[in-house]
PDB file of C-alpha atoms in Angstrom:
ATOM      1  CA  MET A   1       0.000   0.000   0.000  1.00  0.00           C
ATOM      2  CA  LYS A   2       1.334   3.444  -0.915  1.00  0.00           C
ATOM      3  CA  THR A   3       2.308   5.656   2.014  1.00  0.00           C
ATOM      4  CA  LYS A   4      -0.451   7.997   3.126  1.00  0.00           C
ATOM      5  CA  VAL A   5      -0.516   9.864   6.422  1.00  0.00           C
ATOM      6  CA  LEU A   6      -3.450  11.093   8.495  1.00  0.00           C
ATOM      7  CA  ILE A   7      -2.720  14.160  10.653  1.00  0.00           C
ATOM      8  CA  VAL A   8      -5.418  14.569  13.310  1.00  0.00           C
ATOM      9  CA  ASP A   9      -3.920  17.387  15.409  1.00  0.00           C
ATOM     10  CA  ASP A  10      -2.887  20.957  14.766  1.00  0.00           C
ATOM     11  CA  ALA A  11       0.691  21.074  13.464  1.00  0.00           C
ATOM     12  CA  HIS A  12       3.124  23.723  12.260  1.00  0.00           C
ATOM     13  CA  THR A  13       3.186  24.191   8.491  1.00  0.00           C
ATOM     14  CA  ILE A  14       6.812  22.982   8.437  1.00  0.00           C
ATOM     15  CA  LEU A  15       5.493  19.443   8.880  1.00  0.00           C
ATOM     16  CA  LEU A  16       3.245  19.724   5.839  1.00  0.00           C
ATOM     17  CA  GLN A  17       5.959  21.396   3.782  1.00  0.00           C
ATOM     18  CA  LYS A  18       8.526  18.707   4.518  1.00  0.00           C
ATOM     19  CA  LEU A  19       6.105  15.867   3.803  1.00  0.00           C
ATOM     20  CA  GLU A  20       5.215  17.482   0.477  1.00  0.00           C
ATOM     21  CA  GLN A  21       8.877  17.988  -0.445  1.00  0.00           C
ATOM     22  CA  ALA A  22       9.545  14.326   0.308  1.00  0.00           C
ATOM     23  CA  GLY A  23       6.607  13.226  -1.856  1.00  0.00           C
ATOM     24  CA  ILE A  24       4.662  11.808   1.098  1.00  0.00           C
ATOM     25  CA  ALA A  25       0.887  11.998   0.702  1.00  0.00           C
ATOM     26  CA  TYR A  26      -1.096  13.212   3.689  1.00  0.00           C
ATOM     27  CA  ASP A  27      -4.492  14.467   4.777  1.00  0.00           C
ATOM     28  CA  TYR A  28      -4.415  17.286   7.315  1.00  0.00           C
ATOM     29  CA  LYS A  29      -7.527  16.935   9.479  1.00  0.00           C
ATOM     30  CA  PRO A  30      -6.967  18.842  12.739  1.00  0.00           C
ATOM     31  CA  ASP A  31     -10.726  19.020  13.337  1.00  0.00           C
ATOM     32  CA  PHE A  32     -11.142  15.247  13.264  1.00  0.00           C
ATOM     33  CA  THR A  33     -12.707  13.645  16.330  1.00  0.00           C
ATOM     34  CA  ARG A  34     -11.750  10.173  17.424  1.00  0.00           C
ATOM     35  CA  VAL A  35     -14.840   8.810  15.690  1.00  0.00           C
ATOM     36  CA  ASP A  36     -13.822  10.542  12.464  1.00  0.00           C
ATOM     37  CA  ALA A  37     -10.344   9.044  12.757  1.00  0.00           C
ATOM     38  CA  GLU A  38     -11.709   5.583  13.513  1.00  0.00           C
ATOM     39  CA  ASN A  39     -13.842   5.698  10.390  1.00  0.00           C
ATOM     40  CA  ALA A  40     -10.949   6.814   8.190  1.00  0.00           C
ATOM     41  CA  ILE A  41      -7.809   5.175   9.591  1.00  0.00           C
ATOM     42  CA  VAL A  42      -7.952   1.973   7.543  1.00  0.00           C
ATOM     43  CA  ALA A  43      -7.000   4.004   4.468  1.00  0.00           C
ATOM     44  CA  TYR A  44      -3.730   5.241   5.985  1.00  0.00           C
ATOM     45  CA  THR A  45      -0.279   3.838   6.623  1.00  0.00           C
ATOM     46  CA  GLY A  46       0.757   6.601   9.031  1.00  0.00           C
ATOM     47  CA  LEU A  47      -0.864   8.571  11.847  1.00  0.00           C
ATOM     48  CA  ILE A  48       0.386  11.872  13.306  1.00  0.00           C
ATOM     49  CA  ILE A  49      -1.169  12.940  16.581  1.00  0.00           C
ATOM     50  CA  ARG A  50      -0.371  15.092  19.597  1.00  0.00           C
ATOM     51  CA  SER A  51      -2.768  14.547  22.500  1.00  0.00           C
ATOM     52  CA  LYS A  52      -6.227  14.584  20.936  1.00  0.00           C
ATOM     53  CA  PHE A  53      -7.238  11.064  21.977  1.00  0.00           C
ATOM     54  CA  GLN A  54      -5.927   7.738  23.213  1.00  0.00           C
ATOM     55  CA  VAL A  55      -4.537   5.496  20.508  1.00  0.00           C
ATOM     56  CA  ASP A  56      -5.541   2.334  22.311  1.00  0.00           C
ATOM     57  CA  GLN A  57      -5.961  -1.295  21.323  1.00  0.00           C
ATOM     58  CA  GLN A  58      -9.455  -0.677  19.975  1.00  0.00           C
ATOM     59  CA  PHE A  59      -8.228   2.101  17.697  1.00  0.00           C
ATOM     60  CA  ILE A  60      -5.144   0.182  16.570  1.00  0.00           C
ATOM     61  CA  ASP A  61      -7.301  -2.823  15.617  1.00  0.00           C
ATOM     62  CA  LEU A  62      -9.148  -0.582  13.164  1.00  0.00           C
ATOM     63  CA  ALA A  63      -5.852   0.573  11.630  1.00  0.00           C
ATOM     64  CA  SER A  64      -4.999  -2.588   9.730  1.00  0.00           C
ATOM     65  CA  ASN A  65      -2.615  -0.807   7.323  1.00  0.00           C
ATOM     66  CA  LEU A  66      -0.853   1.381   9.851  1.00  0.00           C
ATOM     67  CA  GLN A  67       2.946   1.263   9.658  1.00  0.00           C
ATOM     68  CA  PHE A  68       3.846   4.092  12.026  1.00  0.00           C
ATOM     69  CA  ILE A  69       2.431   6.462  14.628  1.00  0.00           C
ATOM     70  CA  ALA A  70       4.204   9.783  15.169  1.00  0.00           C
ATOM     71  CA  ARG A  71       3.524  12.084  18.102  1.00  0.00           C
ATOM     72  CA  CYS A  72       4.278  15.814  17.917  1.00  0.00           C
ATOM     73  CA  GLY A  73       5.283  15.840  21.538  1.00  0.00           C
ATOM     74  CA  ALA A  74       7.512  14.293  24.177  1.00  0.00           C
ATOM     75  CA  GLY A  75       6.627  10.795  25.295  1.00  0.00           C
ATOM     76  CA  MET A  76       4.055   8.305  24.054  1.00  0.00           C
ATOM     77  CA  ASP A  77       1.725   8.060  27.052  1.00  0.00           C
ATOM     78  CA  ASN A  78      -1.495   8.465  25.020  1.00  0.00           C
ATOM     79  CA  ILE A  79      -0.484   5.533  22.807  1.00  0.00           C
ATOM     80  CA  ASP A  80      -0.600   1.830  23.748  1.00  0.00           C
ATOM     81  CA  GLU A  81       3.056   1.303  22.897  1.00  0.00           C
ATOM     82  CA  THR A  82       3.198  -2.390  23.724  1.00  0.00           C
ATOM     83  CA  TYR A  83       0.214  -3.279  21.571  1.00  0.00           C
ATOM     84  CA  ALA A  84       1.311  -1.040  18.704  1.00  0.00           C
ATOM     85  CA  VAL A  85       4.768  -2.627  18.634  1.00  0.00           C
ATOM     86  CA  SER A  86       3.202  -6.095  18.749  1.00  0.00           C
ATOM     87  CA  LYS A  87       1.378  -5.171  15.548  1.00  0.00           C
ATOM     88  CA  GLY A  88       4.619  -4.146  13.866  1.00  0.00           C
ATOM     89  CA  ILE A  89       3.873  -0.425  14.072  1.00  0.00           C
ATOM     90  CA  LYS A  90       6.861   1.913  14.430  1.00  0.00           C
ATOM     91  CA  LEU A  91       6.571   4.655  17.043  1.00  0.00           C
ATOM     92  CA  ILE A  92       8.035   8.138  16.661  1.00  0.00           C
ATOM     93  CA  SER A  93       8.162  10.892  19.273  1.00  0.00           C
ATOM     94  CA  ALA A  94       9.710  14.357  19.203  1.00  0.00           C
ATOM     95  CA  ASN A  95      11.333  14.670  22.625  1.00  0.00           C
ATOM     96  CA  GLU A  96      14.120  16.777  21.120  1.00  0.00           C
ATOM     97  CA  GLY A  97      11.591  19.358  19.944  1.00  0.00           C
ATOM     98  CA  ASN A  98      10.581  20.793  23.309  1.00  0.00           C
ATOM     99  CA  ARG A  99      13.454  19.900  25.637  1.00  0.00           C
ATOM    100  CA  ASP A 100      14.770  23.483  25.669  1.00  0.00           C
ATOM    101  CA  ALA A 101      11.326  24.881  26.381  1.00  0.00           C
ATOM    102  CA  VAL A 102      10.813  22.526  29.338  1.00  0.00           C
ATOM    103  CA  GLY A 103      14.241  23.273  30.782  1.00  0.00           C
ATOM    104  CA  GLU A 104      13.763  27.027  30.608  1.00  0.00           C
ATOM    105  CA  HIS A 105      10.238  26.890  32.001  1.00  0.00           C
ATOM    106  CA  MET A 106      11.146  24.738  35.000  1.00  0.00           C
ATOM    107  CA  ILE A 107      14.170  26.875  35.857  1.00  0.00           C
ATOM    108  CA  GLY A 108      11.897  29.912  35.619  1.00  0.00           C
ATOM    109  CA  MET A 109       9.443  28.301  38.034  1.00  0.00           C
ATOM    110  CA  LEU A 110      12.276  27.394  40.395  1.00  0.00           C
ATOM    111  CA  LEU A 111      13.685  30.928  40.462  1.00  0.00           C
ATOM    112  CA  SER A 112      10.210  32.350  40.980  1.00  0.00           C
ATOM    113  CA  LEU A 113       9.613  30.003  43.920  1.00  0.00           C
ATOM    114  CA  MET A 114      12.986  30.670  45.527  1.00  0.00           C
ATOM    115  CA  ASN A 115      12.554  34.449  45.249  1.00  0.00           C
ATOM    116  CA  HIS A 116       8.800  34.729  45.916  1.00  0.00           C
ATOM    117  CA  LEU A 117       8.365  36.560  42.616  1.00  0.00           C
ATOM    118  CA  ASN A 118       4.718  35.616  42.183  1.00  0.00           C
ATOM    119  CA  ASN A 119       3.786  36.575  45.743  1.00  0.00           C
ATOM    120  CA  GLY A 120       5.705  39.849  45.634  1.00  0.00           C
ATOM    121  CA  ASN A 121       4.140  40.801  42.331  1.00  0.00           C
ATOM    122  CA  GLN A 122       0.605  40.165  43.587  1.00  0.00           C
ATOM    123  CA  GLU A 123       1.174  41.966  46.882  1.00  0.00           C
ATOM    124  CA  ILE A 124       2.507  45.125  45.249  1.00  0.00           C
ATOM    125  CA  LYS A 125      -0.382  45.164  42.795  1.00  0.00           C
ATOM    126  CA  ASN A 126      -2.696  44.959  45.814  1.00  0.00           C
ATOM    127  CA  GLY A 127      -0.976  47.871  47.573  1.00  0.00           C
ATOM    128  CA  VAL A 128       1.166  45.793  49.950  1.00  0.00           C
ATOM    129  CA  TRP A 129       4.944  46.395  50.287  1.00  0.00           C
ATOM    130  CA  ARG A 130       6.674  43.637  52.297  1.00  0.00           C
ATOM    131  CA  ARG A 131      10.423  43.004  52.018  1.00  0.00           C
ATOM    132  CA  GLU A 132      11.234  40.509  54.770  1.00  0.00           C
ATOM    133  CA  PRO A 133       8.491  37.926  53.970  1.00  0.00           C
ATOM    134  CA  ASN A 134       9.616  38.020  50.335  1.00  0.00           C
ATOM    135  CA  ARG A 135      13.324  37.538  51.047  1.00  0.00           C
ATOM    136  CA  GLY A 136      14.581  34.783  48.744  1.00  0.00           C
ATOM    137  CA  TYR A 137      17.115  31.987  48.508  1.00  0.00           C
ATOM    138  CA  GLU A 138      20.097  31.834  46.162  1.00  0.00           C
ATOM    139  CA  LEU A 139      20.447  28.890  43.807  1.00  0.00           C
ATOM    140  CA  LYS A 140      24.246  29.085  43.717  1.00  0.00           C
ATOM    141  CA  GLY A 141      25.989  26.331  45.660  1.00  0.00           C
ATOM    142  CA  ARG A 142      22.941  24.098  45.947  1.00  0.00           C
ATOM    143  CA  THR A 143      22.565  20.551  44.671  1.00  0.00           C
ATOM    144  CA  VAL A 144      19.943  20.028  41.981  1.00  0.00           C
ATOM    145  CA  ALA A 145      18.907  16.393  41.563  1.00  0.00           C
ATOM    146  CA  LEU A 146      17.382  15.307  38.251  1.00  0.00           C
ATOM    147  CA  ILE A 147      15.325  12.135  38.150  1.00  0.00           C
ATOM    148  CA  GLY A 148      15.689  10.904  34.570  1.00  0.00           C
ATOM    149  CA  TYR A 149      18.481  11.914  32.220  1.00  0.00           C
ATOM    150  CA  GLY A 150      16.988  11.711  28.758  1.00  0.00           C
ATOM    151  CA  HIS A 151      16.423  14.640  26.414  1.00  0.00           C
ATOM    152  CA  ASN A 152      14.657  16.830  28.992  1.00  0.00           C
ATOM    153  CA  GLY A 153      16.938  15.986  31.879  1.00  0.00           C
ATOM    154  CA  GLN A 154      20.026  16.718  29.791  1.00  0.00           C
ATOM    155  CA  ALA A 155      18.608  20.036  28.584  1.00  0.00           C
ATOM    156  CA  MET A 156      17.806  21.034  32.166  1.00  0.00           C
ATOM    157  CA  ALA A 157      21.330  20.165  33.307  1.00  0.00           C
ATOM    158  CA  LYS A 158      22.908  22.161  30.497  1.00  0.00           C
ATOM    159  CA  LYS A 159      20.811  25.223  31.287  1.00  0.00           C
ATOM    160  CA  LEU A 160      21.705  24.987  34.990  1.00  0.00           C
ATOM    161  CA  SER A 161      25.416  25.002  34.223  1.00  0.00           C
ATOM    162  CA  GLY A 162      25.698  28.772  34.494  1.00  0.00           C
ATOM    163  CA  PHE A 163      24.179  28.933  37.976  1.00  0.00           C
ATOM    164  CA  ASP A 164      27.189  27.468  39.858  1.00  0.00           C
ATOM    165  CA  VAL A 165      25.165  24.556  41.162  1.00  0.00           C
ATOM    166  CA  ASN A 166      26.036  20.905  41.698  1.00  0.00           C
ATOM    167  CA  VAL A 167      23.866  18.877  39.300  1.00  0.00           C
ATOM    168  CA  ILE A 168      23.405  15.176  40.017  1.00  0.00           C
ATOM    169  CA  ALA A 169      21.195  12.758  38.110  1.00  0.00           C
ATOM    170  CA  TYR A 170      19.636   9.343  38.641  1.00  0.00           C
ATOM    171  CA  ASP A 171      18.240   7.282  35.798  1.00  0.00           C
ATOM    172  CA  LYS A 172      17.049   3.740  36.449  1.00  0.00           C
ATOM    173  CA  TYR A 173      17.472   2.763  32.811  1.00  0.00           C
ATOM    174  CA  LYS A 174      20.855   4.327  31.998  1.00  0.00           C
ATOM    175  CA  THR A 175      24.398   4.041  33.278  1.00  0.00           C
ATOM    176  CA  GLY A 176      27.662   5.727  32.435  1.00  0.00           C
ATOM    177  CA  PHE A 177      26.023   9.021  31.487  1.00  0.00           C
ATOM    178  CA  THR A 178      28.089  11.433  33.586  1.00  0.00           C
ATOM    179  CA  ASP A 179      28.988  14.432  31.428  1.00  0.00           C
ATOM    180  CA  GLN A 180      30.163  18.032  31.828  1.00  0.00           C
ATOM    181  CA  PHE A 181      26.725  19.103  33.056  1.00  0.00           C
ATOM    182  CA  ALA A 182      25.666  16.369  35.520  1.00  0.00           C
ATOM    183  CA  LYS A 183      27.124  13.563  37.603  1.00  0.00           C
ATOM    184  CA  GLU A 184      25.465  10.146  37.633  1.00  0.00           C
ATOM    185  CA  VAL A 185      24.599   9.046  41.176  1.00  0.00           C
ATOM    186  CA  SER A 186      22.562   6.400  42.958  1.00  0.00           C
ATOM    187  CA  MET A 187      19.123   7.129  44.360  1.00  0.00           C
ATOM    188  CA  GLU A 188      20.711   6.880  47.825  1.00  0.00           C
ATOM    189  CA  GLU A 189      22.914   9.847  46.944  1.00  0.00           C
ATOM    190  CA  VAL A 190      19.933  11.788  45.576  1.00  0.00           C
ATOM    191  CA  VAL A 191      18.013  11.517  48.850  1.00  0.00           C
ATOM    192  CA  LYS A 192      21.095  12.596  50.830  1.00  0.00           C
ATOM    193  CA  GLN A 193      22.160  15.555  48.701  1.00  0.00           C
ATOM    194  CA  ALA A 194      19.141  17.093  46.952  1.00  0.00           C
ATOM    195  CA  ASP A 195      18.273  20.725  47.639  1.00  0.00           C
ATOM    196  CA  VAL A 196      16.160  20.820  44.485  1.00  0.00           C
ATOM    197  CA  LEU A 197      14.349  17.780  43.074  1.00  0.00           C
ATOM    198  CA  SER A 198      13.247  17.858  39.422  1.00  0.00           C
ATOM    199  CA  PHE A 199      11.536  15.051  37.508  1.00  0.00           C
ATOM    200  CA  HIS A 200      12.200  14.167  33.867  1.00  0.00           C
ATOM    201  CA  ILE A 201      10.649  10.725  33.461  1.00  0.00           C
ATOM    202  CA  PRO A 202       7.740   9.416  31.353  1.00  0.00           C
ATOM    203  CA  LEU A 203       4.432   8.137  32.670  1.00  0.00           C
ATOM    204  CA  THR A 204       4.470   4.336  32.600  1.00  0.00           C
ATOM    205  CA  LYS A 205       2.900   1.564  34.674  1.00  0.00           C
ATOM    206  CA  GLU A 206       6.073   1.613  36.749  1.00  0.00           C
ATOM    207  CA  THR A 207       6.182   5.377  37.351  1.00  0.00           C
ATOM    208  CA  LYS A 208       2.462   5.981  37.930  1.00  0.00           C
ATOM    209  CA  GLY A 209       2.083   7.289  41.479  1.00  0.00           C
ATOM    210  CA  LEU A 210       5.841   6.976  42.054  1.00  0.00           C
ATOM    211  CA  ILE A 211       6.048  10.163  44.106  1.00  0.00           C
ATOM    212  CA  ASN A 212       4.143   9.153  47.221  1.00  0.00           C
ATOM    213  CA  GLN A 213       4.627   9.485  50.981  1.00  0.00           C
ATOM    214  CA  GLU A 214       7.102   6.603  51.109  1.00  0.00           C
ATOM    215  CA  TYR A 215       9.166   8.097  48.275  1.00  0.00           C
ATOM    216  CA  LEU A 216       9.370  11.569  49.821  1.00  0.00           C
ATOM    217  CA  HIS A 217       9.976  10.270  53.351  1.00  0.00           C
ATOM    218  CA  HIS A 218      13.598   9.352  52.584  1.00  0.00           C
ATOM    219  CA  PHE A 219      14.882  12.791  51.596  1.00  0.00           C
ATOM    220  CA  ARG A 220      17.286  14.231  54.181  1.00  0.00           C
ATOM    221  CA  LYS A 221      17.168  17.971  53.488  1.00  0.00           C
ATOM    222  CA  PRO A 222      14.287  20.424  52.950  1.00  0.00           C
ATOM    223  CA  LEU A 223      14.005  20.884  49.204  1.00  0.00           C
ATOM    224  CA  PHE A 224      12.297  22.618  46.315  1.00  0.00           C
ATOM    225  CA  PHE A 225      10.114  20.262  44.266  1.00  0.00           C
ATOM    226  CA  LEU A 226       9.669  20.627  40.491  1.00  0.00           C
ATOM    227  CA  LEU A 227       7.302  18.617  38.308  1.00  0.00           C
ATOM    228  CA  GLY A 228       7.284  19.285  34.575  1.00  0.00           C
ATOM    229  CA  ALA A 229       7.148  15.674  33.373  1.00  0.00           C
ATOM    230  CA  ARG A 230       3.772  13.936  33.701  1.00  0.00           C
ATOM    231  CA  GLY A 231       1.139  14.561  36.359  1.00  0.00           C
ATOM    232  CA  GLY A 232       0.360  10.883  36.782  1.00  0.00           C
ATOM    233  CA  ILE A 233       3.683  10.200  38.481  1.00  0.00           C
ATOM    234  CA  VAL A 234       2.742  12.178  41.605  1.00  0.00           C
ATOM    235  CA  GLU A 235       0.278  11.733  44.440  1.00  0.00           C
ATOM    236  CA  VAL A 236      -0.436  15.369  45.274  1.00  0.00           C
ATOM    237  CA  PRO A 237      -1.568  14.727  48.882  1.00  0.00           C
ATOM    238  CA  ALA A 238       1.883  13.257  49.569  1.00  0.00           C
ATOM    239  CA  VAL A 239       3.520  16.496  48.418  1.00  0.00           C
ATOM    240  CA  LEU A 240       1.151  18.561  50.564  1.00  0.00           C
ATOM    241  CA  LYS A 241       1.965  16.404  53.589  1.00  0.00           C
ATOM    242  CA  ALA A 242       5.704  16.814  52.951  1.00  0.00           C
ATOM    243  CA  MET A 243       5.191  20.584  52.780  1.00  0.00           C
ATOM    244  CA  ASP A 244       3.330  20.548  56.088  1.00  0.00           C
ATOM    245  CA  GLU A 245       6.234  18.609  57.609  1.00  0.00           C
ATOM    246  CA  GLY A 246       8.797  21.088  56.259  1.00  0.00           C
ATOM    247  CA  LYS A 247      10.393  18.531  53.938  1.00  0.00           C
ATOM    248  CA  ILE A 248       9.391  20.566  50.876  1.00  0.00           C
ATOM    249  CA  ILE A 249      10.041  24.321  51.007  1.00  0.00           C
ATOM    250  CA  GLY A 250       8.172  25.095  47.801  1.00  0.00           C
ATOM    251  CA  ALA A 251       6.661  23.176  44.901  1.00  0.00           C
ATOM    252  CA  ALA A 252       6.138  23.986  41.225  1.00  0.00           C
ATOM    253  CA  PHE A 253       3.784  21.982  39.036  1.00  0.00           C
ATOM    254  CA  ASP A 254       3.396  22.418  35.302  1.00  0.00           C
ATOM    255  CA  VAL A 255       1.523  19.114  35.211  1.00  0.00           C
ATOM    256  CA  LEU A 256      -1.036  17.543  37.559  1.00  0.00           C
ATOM    257  CA  PRO A 257      -2.652  14.085  37.808  1.00  0.00           C
ATOM    258  CA  VAL A 258      -5.935  15.699  36.748  1.00  0.00           C
ATOM    259  CA  GLU A 259      -5.950  18.724  34.470  1.00  0.00           C
ATOM    260  CA  LYS A 260      -8.399  21.340  33.197  1.00  0.00           C
ATOM    261  CA  PHE A 261     -11.591  22.625  34.747  1.00  0.00           C
ATOM    262  CA  PRO A 262     -14.051  21.693  36.140  1.00  0.00           C
ATOM    263  CA  ALA A 263     -12.267  18.364  36.750  1.00  0.00           C
ATOM    264  CA  LEU A 264      -9.557  20.022  38.853  1.00  0.00           C
ATOM    265  CA  THR A 265     -11.973  21.658  41.256  1.00  0.00           C
ATOM    266  CA  GLU A 266     -13.522  18.241  41.890  1.00  0.00           C
ATOM    267  CA  GLN A 267     -10.259  16.900  43.340  1.00  0.00           C
ATOM    268  CA  SER A 268     -10.133  16.784  47.144  1.00  0.00           C
ATOM    269  CA  TRP A 269      -6.574  18.131  47.174  1.00  0.00           C
ATOM    270  CA  PHE A 270      -6.911  21.023  44.741  1.00  0.00           C
ATOM    271  CA  SER A 271      -8.164  23.815  47.000  1.00  0.00           C
ATOM    272  CA  ASP A 272      -5.361  23.099  49.472  1.00  0.00           C
ATOM    273  CA  LEU A 273      -2.740  23.084  46.710  1.00  0.00           C
ATOM    274  CA  ALA A 274      -4.010  26.273  45.101  1.00  0.00           C
ATOM    275  CA  SER A 275      -4.231  28.182  48.394  1.00  0.00           C
ATOM    276  CA  ARG A 276      -0.537  27.862  49.276  1.00  0.00           C
ATOM    277  CA  ASP A 277       1.804  30.781  48.689  1.00  0.00           C
ATOM    278  CA  ASN A 278       4.744  28.400  48.244  1.00  0.00           C
ATOM    279  CA  VAL A 279       3.104  26.532  45.361  1.00  0.00           C
ATOM    280  CA  LEU A 280       3.425  27.688  41.756  1.00  0.00           C
ATOM    281  CA  LEU A 281       1.191  26.271  39.027  1.00  0.00           C
ATOM    282  CA  SER A 282       1.177  26.542  35.232  1.00  0.00           C
ATOM    283  CA  PRO A 283      -1.282  24.942  32.769  1.00  0.00           C
ATOM    284  CA  HIS A 284       0.892  22.199  31.190  1.00  0.00           C
ATOM    285  CA  VAL A 285       2.712  24.648  28.947  1.00  0.00           C
ATOM    286  CA  ALA A 286       6.372  24.033  29.833  1.00  0.00           C
ATOM    287  CA  GLY A 287       7.017  22.306  26.522  1.00  0.00           C
ATOM    288  CA  TRP A 288       4.637  24.413  24.478  1.00  0.00           C
ATOM    289  CA  THR A 289       6.371  27.574  23.294  1.00  0.00           C
ATOM    290  CA  PHE A 290       6.151  29.365  19.959  1.00  0.00           C
ATOM    291  CA  GLU A 291       9.550  27.899  19.133  1.00  0.00           C
ATOM    292  CA  SER A 292       8.766  24.347  20.233  1.00  0.00           C
ATOM    293  CA  TYR A 293       5.590  24.378  18.124  1.00  0.00           C
ATOM    294  CA  TYR A 294       7.872  24.633  15.096  1.00  0.00           C
ATOM    295  CA  LYS A 295      10.552  22.262  16.387  1.00  0.00           C
ATOM    296  CA  LEU A 296       8.147  19.472  17.361  1.00  0.00           C
ATOM    297  CA  SER A 297       6.676  19.379  13.856  1.00  0.00           C
ATOM    298  CA  ASP A 298      10.102  19.684  12.258  1.00  0.00           C
ATOM    299  CA  VAL A 299      11.533  16.779  14.269  1.00  0.00           C
ATOM    300  CA  VAL A 300       8.542  14.551  13.479  1.00  0.00           C
ATOM    301  CA  ALA A 301       8.803  15.314   9.771  1.00  0.00           C
ATOM    302  CA  GLU A 302      12.517  14.494   9.668  1.00  0.00           C
ATOM    303  CA  LYS A 303      12.018  11.232  11.558  1.00  0.00           C
ATOM    304  CA  ILE A 304       9.187  10.122   9.278  1.00  0.00           C
ATOM    305  CA  ILE A 305      11.223  10.893   6.163  1.00  0.00           C
ATOM    306  CA  SER A 306      14.199   8.988   7.613  1.00  0.00           C
ATOM    307  CA  LEU A 307      12.005   6.010   8.499  1.00  0.00           C
ATOM    308  CA  LEU A 308      10.490   5.784   5.030  1.00  0.00           C
ATOM    309  CA  LYS A 309      13.902   5.957   3.348  1.00  0.00           C
ATOM    310  CA  LYS A 310      15.013   2.753   5.052  1.00  0.00           C
TER     311      LYS A 310
END
């Protein structure tokens, strides 16, 4: 069957341009619903998606001619990877496309937390001038621990290199990755040394709910907590408890286990989380900049073209 790609999510025009230049036929259908895609997918050999719907076993069974699935994003957590691979379908992600955006965003959240920038801004706008309660901490000389040292973890480490910090990293699935920006350590060393804890791991069956009370209990020093990976890896009540106990000085979340409204307001922990001055939240945008919008589509296009040349 001749290659033909269905694109069901909004994408930068660079993706379309590169597919056209490579002679790859496609249909750009960003308004497609899952039902629309289910009805059409049998006619395609490739699928490009971001986060519109779950590409689960039911969907894959309808895609009898599918040769690859490409995601314009980091990670493949809305795709049943195991089942897709069992059907001989190649999987493509674009982790390289937004690693810089995530690194910059999470460092921005960290600096804001450490220096009370959000609180100070709001107080001044409300006619309140308080210096002492908004006195901050310096990042220099602290130990930043990265959990996961893939594309995002490496980008974070590189961007931290100018802050005169000690960057350590733990990755369960990699060894020998010490470089000029981070030192590989055991998890035992992470819990002893971390002043800042930042997560850069995917959501899998193994990592779901990883950050719980037991996990946080072992850390020796009060720390700043950063989550810009996937919301499903954290149990928010465990973080709140650690904050109450003084184990976490401040926490920044770009992702949460449940996102968007009204679903968020229905969570028992949300009002507590949102009411804290030492919590900073952003709406899952760390990897979604004007630049990454281009780069994600560009990376996917290049990977598809490379795959089809083989």
